[in-house]
PDB file of C-alpha atoms in Angstrom:
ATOM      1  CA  UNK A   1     -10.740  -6.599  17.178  1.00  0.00           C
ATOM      2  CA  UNK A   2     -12.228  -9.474  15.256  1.00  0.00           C
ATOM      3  CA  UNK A   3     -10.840  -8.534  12.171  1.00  0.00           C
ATOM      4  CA  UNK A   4     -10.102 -11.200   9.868  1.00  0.00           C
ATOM      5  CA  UNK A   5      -7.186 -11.729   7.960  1.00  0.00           C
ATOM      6  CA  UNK A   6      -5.672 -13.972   5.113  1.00  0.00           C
ATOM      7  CA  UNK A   7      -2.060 -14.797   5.975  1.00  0.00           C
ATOM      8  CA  UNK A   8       0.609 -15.095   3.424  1.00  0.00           C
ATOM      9  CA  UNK A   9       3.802 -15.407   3.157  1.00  0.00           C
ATOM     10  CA  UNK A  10       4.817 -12.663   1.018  1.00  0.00           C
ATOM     11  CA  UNK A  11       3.082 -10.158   2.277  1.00  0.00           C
ATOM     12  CA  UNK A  12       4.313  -7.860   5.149  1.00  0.00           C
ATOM     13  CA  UNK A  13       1.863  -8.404   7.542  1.00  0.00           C
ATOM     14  CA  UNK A  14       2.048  -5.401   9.843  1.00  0.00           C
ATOM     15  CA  UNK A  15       0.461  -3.336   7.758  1.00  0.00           C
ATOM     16  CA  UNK A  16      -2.507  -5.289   7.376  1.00  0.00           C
ATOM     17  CA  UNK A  17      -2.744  -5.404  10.713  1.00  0.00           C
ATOM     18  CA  UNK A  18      -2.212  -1.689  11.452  1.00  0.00           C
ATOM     19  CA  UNK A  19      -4.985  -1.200   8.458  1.00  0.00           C
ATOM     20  CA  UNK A  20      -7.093  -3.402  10.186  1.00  0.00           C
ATOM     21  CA  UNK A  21      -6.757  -1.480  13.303  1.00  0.00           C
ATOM     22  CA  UNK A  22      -7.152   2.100  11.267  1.00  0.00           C
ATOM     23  CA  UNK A  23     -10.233   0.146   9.465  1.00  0.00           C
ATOM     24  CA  UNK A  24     -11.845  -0.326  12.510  1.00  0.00           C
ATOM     25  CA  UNK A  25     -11.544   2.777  14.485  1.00  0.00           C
ATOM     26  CA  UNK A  26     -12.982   5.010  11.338  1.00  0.00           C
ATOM     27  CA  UNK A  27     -15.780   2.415  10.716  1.00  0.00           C
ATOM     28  CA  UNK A  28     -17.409   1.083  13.488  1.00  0.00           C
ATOM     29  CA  UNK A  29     -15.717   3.553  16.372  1.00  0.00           C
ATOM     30  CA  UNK A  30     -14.646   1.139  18.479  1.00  0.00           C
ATOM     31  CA  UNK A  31     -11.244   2.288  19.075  1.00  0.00           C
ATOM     32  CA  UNK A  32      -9.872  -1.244  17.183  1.00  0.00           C
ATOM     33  CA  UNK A  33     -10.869  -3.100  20.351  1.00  0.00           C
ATOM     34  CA  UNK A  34     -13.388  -5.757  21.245  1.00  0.00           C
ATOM     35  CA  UNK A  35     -15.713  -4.885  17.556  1.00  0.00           C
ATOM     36  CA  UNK A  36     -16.511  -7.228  15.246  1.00  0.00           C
ATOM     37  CA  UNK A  37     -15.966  -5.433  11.585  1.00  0.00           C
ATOM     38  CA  UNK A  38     -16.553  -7.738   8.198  1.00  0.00           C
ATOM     39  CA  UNK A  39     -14.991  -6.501   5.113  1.00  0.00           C
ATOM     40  CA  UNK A  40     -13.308  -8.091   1.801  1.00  0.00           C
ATOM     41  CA  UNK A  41     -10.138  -8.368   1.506  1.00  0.00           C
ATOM     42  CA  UNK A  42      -8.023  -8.205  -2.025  1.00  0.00           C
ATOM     43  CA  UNK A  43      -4.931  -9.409  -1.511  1.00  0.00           C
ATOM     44  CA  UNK A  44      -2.710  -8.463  -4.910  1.00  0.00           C
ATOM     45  CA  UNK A  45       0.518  -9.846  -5.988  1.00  0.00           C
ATOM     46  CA  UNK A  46       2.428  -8.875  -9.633  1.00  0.00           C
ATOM     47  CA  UNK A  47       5.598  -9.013 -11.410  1.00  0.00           C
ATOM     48  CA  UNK A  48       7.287  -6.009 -12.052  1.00  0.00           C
ATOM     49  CA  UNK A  49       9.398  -4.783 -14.487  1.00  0.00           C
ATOM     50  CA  UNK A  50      11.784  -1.709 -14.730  1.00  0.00           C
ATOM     51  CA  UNK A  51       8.798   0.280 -16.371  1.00  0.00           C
ATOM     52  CA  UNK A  52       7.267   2.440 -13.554  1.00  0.00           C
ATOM     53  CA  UNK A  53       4.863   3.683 -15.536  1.00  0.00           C
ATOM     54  CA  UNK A  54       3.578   0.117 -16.829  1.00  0.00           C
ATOM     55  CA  UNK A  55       3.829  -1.270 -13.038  1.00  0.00           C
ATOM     56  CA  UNK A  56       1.754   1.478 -11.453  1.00  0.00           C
ATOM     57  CA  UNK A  57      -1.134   0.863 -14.506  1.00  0.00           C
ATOM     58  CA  UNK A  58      -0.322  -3.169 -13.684  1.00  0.00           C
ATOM     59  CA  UNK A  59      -1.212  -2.005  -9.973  1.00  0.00           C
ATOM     60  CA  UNK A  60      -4.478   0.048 -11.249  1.00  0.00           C
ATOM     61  CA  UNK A  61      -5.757  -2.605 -13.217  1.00  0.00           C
ATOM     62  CA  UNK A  62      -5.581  -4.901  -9.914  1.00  0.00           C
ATOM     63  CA  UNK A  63      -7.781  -2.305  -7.802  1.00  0.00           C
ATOM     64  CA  UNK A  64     -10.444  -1.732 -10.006  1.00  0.00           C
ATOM     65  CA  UNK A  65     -10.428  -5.596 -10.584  1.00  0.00           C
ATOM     66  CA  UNK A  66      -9.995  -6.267  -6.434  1.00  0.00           C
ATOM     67  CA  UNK A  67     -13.214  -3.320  -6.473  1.00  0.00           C
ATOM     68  CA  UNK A  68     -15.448  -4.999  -9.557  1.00  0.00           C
ATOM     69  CA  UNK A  69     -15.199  -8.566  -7.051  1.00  0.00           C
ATOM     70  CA  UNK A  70     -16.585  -6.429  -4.100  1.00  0.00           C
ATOM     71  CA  UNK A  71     -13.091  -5.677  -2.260  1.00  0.00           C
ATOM     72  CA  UNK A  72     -13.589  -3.269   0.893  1.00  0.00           C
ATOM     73  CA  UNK A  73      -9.669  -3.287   0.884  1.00  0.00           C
ATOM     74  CA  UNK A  74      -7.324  -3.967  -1.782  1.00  0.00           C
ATOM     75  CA  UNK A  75      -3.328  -4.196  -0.829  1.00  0.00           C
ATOM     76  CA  UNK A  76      -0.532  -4.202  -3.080  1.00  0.00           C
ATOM     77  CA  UNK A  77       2.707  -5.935  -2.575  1.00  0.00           C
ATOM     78  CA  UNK A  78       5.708  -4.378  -1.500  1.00  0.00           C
ATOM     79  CA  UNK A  79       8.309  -2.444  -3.977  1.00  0.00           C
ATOM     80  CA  UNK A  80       5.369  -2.564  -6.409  1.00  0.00           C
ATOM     81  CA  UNK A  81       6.331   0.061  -8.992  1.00  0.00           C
ATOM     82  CA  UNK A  82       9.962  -1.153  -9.146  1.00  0.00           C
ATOM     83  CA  UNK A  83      12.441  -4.657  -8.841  1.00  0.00           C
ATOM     84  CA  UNK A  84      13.053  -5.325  -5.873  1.00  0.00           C
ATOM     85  CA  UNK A  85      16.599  -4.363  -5.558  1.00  0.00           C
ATOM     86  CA  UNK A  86      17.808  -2.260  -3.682  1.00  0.00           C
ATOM     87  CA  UNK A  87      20.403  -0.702  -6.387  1.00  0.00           C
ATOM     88  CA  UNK A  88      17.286   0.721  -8.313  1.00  0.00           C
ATOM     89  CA  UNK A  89      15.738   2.331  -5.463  1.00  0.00           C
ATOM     90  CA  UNK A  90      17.036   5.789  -5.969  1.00  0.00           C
ATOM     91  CA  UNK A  91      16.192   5.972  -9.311  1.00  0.00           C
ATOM     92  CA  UNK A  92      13.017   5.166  -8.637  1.00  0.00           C
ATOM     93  CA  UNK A  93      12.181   6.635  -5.426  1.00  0.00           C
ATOM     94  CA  UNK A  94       9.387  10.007  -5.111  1.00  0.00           C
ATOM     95  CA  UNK A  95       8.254  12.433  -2.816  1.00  0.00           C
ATOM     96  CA  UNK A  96       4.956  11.759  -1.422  1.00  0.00           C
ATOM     97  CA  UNK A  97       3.145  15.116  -2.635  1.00  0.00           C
ATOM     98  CA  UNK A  98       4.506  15.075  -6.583  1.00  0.00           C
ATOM     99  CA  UNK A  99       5.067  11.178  -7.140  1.00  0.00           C
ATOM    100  CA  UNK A 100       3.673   9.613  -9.728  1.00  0.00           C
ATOM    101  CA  UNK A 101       2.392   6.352  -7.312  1.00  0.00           C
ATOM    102  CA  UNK A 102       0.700   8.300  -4.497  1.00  0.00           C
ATOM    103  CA  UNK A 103      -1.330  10.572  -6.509  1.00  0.00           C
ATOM    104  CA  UNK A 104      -2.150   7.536  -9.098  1.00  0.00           C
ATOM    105  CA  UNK A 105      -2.939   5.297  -6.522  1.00  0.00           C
ATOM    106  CA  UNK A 106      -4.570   8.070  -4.397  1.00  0.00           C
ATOM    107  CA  UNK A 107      -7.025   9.360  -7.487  1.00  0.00           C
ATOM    108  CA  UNK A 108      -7.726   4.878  -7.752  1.00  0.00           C
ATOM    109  CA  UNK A 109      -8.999   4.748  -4.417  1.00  0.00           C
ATOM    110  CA  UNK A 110     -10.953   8.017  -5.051  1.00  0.00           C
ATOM    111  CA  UNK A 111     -12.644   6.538  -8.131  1.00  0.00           C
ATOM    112  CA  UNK A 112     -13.047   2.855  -7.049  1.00  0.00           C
ATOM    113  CA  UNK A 113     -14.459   3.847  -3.058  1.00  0.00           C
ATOM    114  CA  UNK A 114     -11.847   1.398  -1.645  1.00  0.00           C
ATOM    115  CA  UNK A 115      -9.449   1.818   1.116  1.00  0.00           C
ATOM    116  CA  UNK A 116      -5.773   1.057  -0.476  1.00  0.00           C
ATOM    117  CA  UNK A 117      -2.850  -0.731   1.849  1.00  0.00           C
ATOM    118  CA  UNK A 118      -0.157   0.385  -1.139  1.00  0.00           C
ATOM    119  CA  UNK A 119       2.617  -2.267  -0.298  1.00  0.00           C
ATOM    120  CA  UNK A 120       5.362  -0.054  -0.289  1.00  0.00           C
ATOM    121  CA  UNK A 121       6.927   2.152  -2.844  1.00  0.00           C
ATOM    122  CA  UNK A 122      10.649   3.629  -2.298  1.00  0.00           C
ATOM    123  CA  UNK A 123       9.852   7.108  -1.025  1.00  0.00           C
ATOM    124  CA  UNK A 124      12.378  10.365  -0.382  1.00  0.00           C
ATOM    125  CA  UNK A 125      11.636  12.223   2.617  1.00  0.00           C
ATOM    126  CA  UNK A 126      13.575  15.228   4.094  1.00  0.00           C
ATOM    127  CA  UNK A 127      16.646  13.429   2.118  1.00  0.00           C
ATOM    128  CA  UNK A 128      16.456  10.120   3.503  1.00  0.00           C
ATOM    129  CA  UNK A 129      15.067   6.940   1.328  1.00  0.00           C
ATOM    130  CA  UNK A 130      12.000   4.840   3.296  1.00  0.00           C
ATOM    131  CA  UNK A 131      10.916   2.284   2.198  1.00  0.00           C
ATOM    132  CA  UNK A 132       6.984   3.535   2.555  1.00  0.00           C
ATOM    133  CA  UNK A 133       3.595   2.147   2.942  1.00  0.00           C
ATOM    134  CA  UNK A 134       0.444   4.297   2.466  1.00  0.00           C
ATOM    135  CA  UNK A 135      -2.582   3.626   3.307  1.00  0.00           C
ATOM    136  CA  UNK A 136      -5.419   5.163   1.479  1.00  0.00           C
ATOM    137  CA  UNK A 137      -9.399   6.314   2.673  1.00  0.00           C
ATOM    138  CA  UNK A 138     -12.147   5.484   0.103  1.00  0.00           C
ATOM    139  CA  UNK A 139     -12.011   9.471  -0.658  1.00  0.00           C
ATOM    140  CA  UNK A 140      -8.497   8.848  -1.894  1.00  0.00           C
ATOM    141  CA  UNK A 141      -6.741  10.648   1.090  1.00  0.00           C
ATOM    142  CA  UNK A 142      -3.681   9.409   3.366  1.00  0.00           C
ATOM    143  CA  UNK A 143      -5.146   7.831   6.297  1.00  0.00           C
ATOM    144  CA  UNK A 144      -2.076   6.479   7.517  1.00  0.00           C
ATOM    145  CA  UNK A 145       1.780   5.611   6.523  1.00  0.00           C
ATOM    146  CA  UNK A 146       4.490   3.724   7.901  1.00  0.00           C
ATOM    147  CA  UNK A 147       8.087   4.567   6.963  1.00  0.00           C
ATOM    148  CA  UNK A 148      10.062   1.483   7.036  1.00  0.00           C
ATOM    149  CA  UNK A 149      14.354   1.898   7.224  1.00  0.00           C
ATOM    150  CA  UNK A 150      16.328  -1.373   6.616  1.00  0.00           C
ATOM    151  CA  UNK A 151      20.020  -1.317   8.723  1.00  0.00           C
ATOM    152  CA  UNK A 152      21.268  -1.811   5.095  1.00  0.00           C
ATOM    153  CA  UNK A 153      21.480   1.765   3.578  1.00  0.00           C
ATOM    154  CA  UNK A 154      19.777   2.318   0.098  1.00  0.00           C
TER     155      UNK A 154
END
């Protein structure tokens, strides 16, 4: 695909590129091969603190802002609603269907008509900790996820 792409450093790149992929084949049907697809990119990077609840509003606040500049696609950094340290992840890991950051970020896409590449949040699944990315349709649904596991054990 033609997709363009702004490289940098801090940002995990596969999952731009699988979103750009995913953007493709639900846009211009082209299976994510040989179609040229333009779209703006928001690329979002924040500090976080040990407040959850103020680093998910800190993430918000960057959507609607990424949307209000004419963003297609906004995506947040990784481990964006807690430090980056591996200690805290526990404490502030969630299940995808109660969490906090999925349905926030979810209900943000909804309301802003963006698609969402949500960096990565620490999320539980059948008892295991993932670091997870989800990716989120302009209707504020899961289009895609990718459940990352580090050798290192939370």
């Amino acid at each position: 695909c033609d997709a363009k792409f702004i490289f940098v450093k801090s940002i995990d790149m596969i999952y731009l590129l699988l979103f750009g992929c995913i953007f493709c084949i639900l846009n211009c049907g082209c299976g994510g091969i040989f179609m040229s697809v333009k779209f703006k990119l928001a690329i979002c990077q924040m500090r976080v603190t040990d407040d959850k609840s103020k680093n998910i509003e800190k993430a918000i606040d960057m959507l609607a802002e990424a949307a209000d500049n004419g963003a297609d696609v906004a995506a947040l950094p990784e481990m964006f609603n807690c430090p980056y340290d591996s200690g805290k992840f526990k404490d502030y890991g969630e299940d995808e269907k109660s969490g906090e950051t999925v349905r926030t970020v979810s209900e943000a896409a909804k309301s802003l008509g963006i698609y969402v590449v949500a960096g990565s949040i620490p999320e539980y699944c059948d008892g295991r900790l993932y670091n997870t990315s989800f990716v989120f349709g302009r209707a504020g649904e899961i289009i895609a996820r990718h459940r990352k596991v580090h050798a290192a054990a939370y």
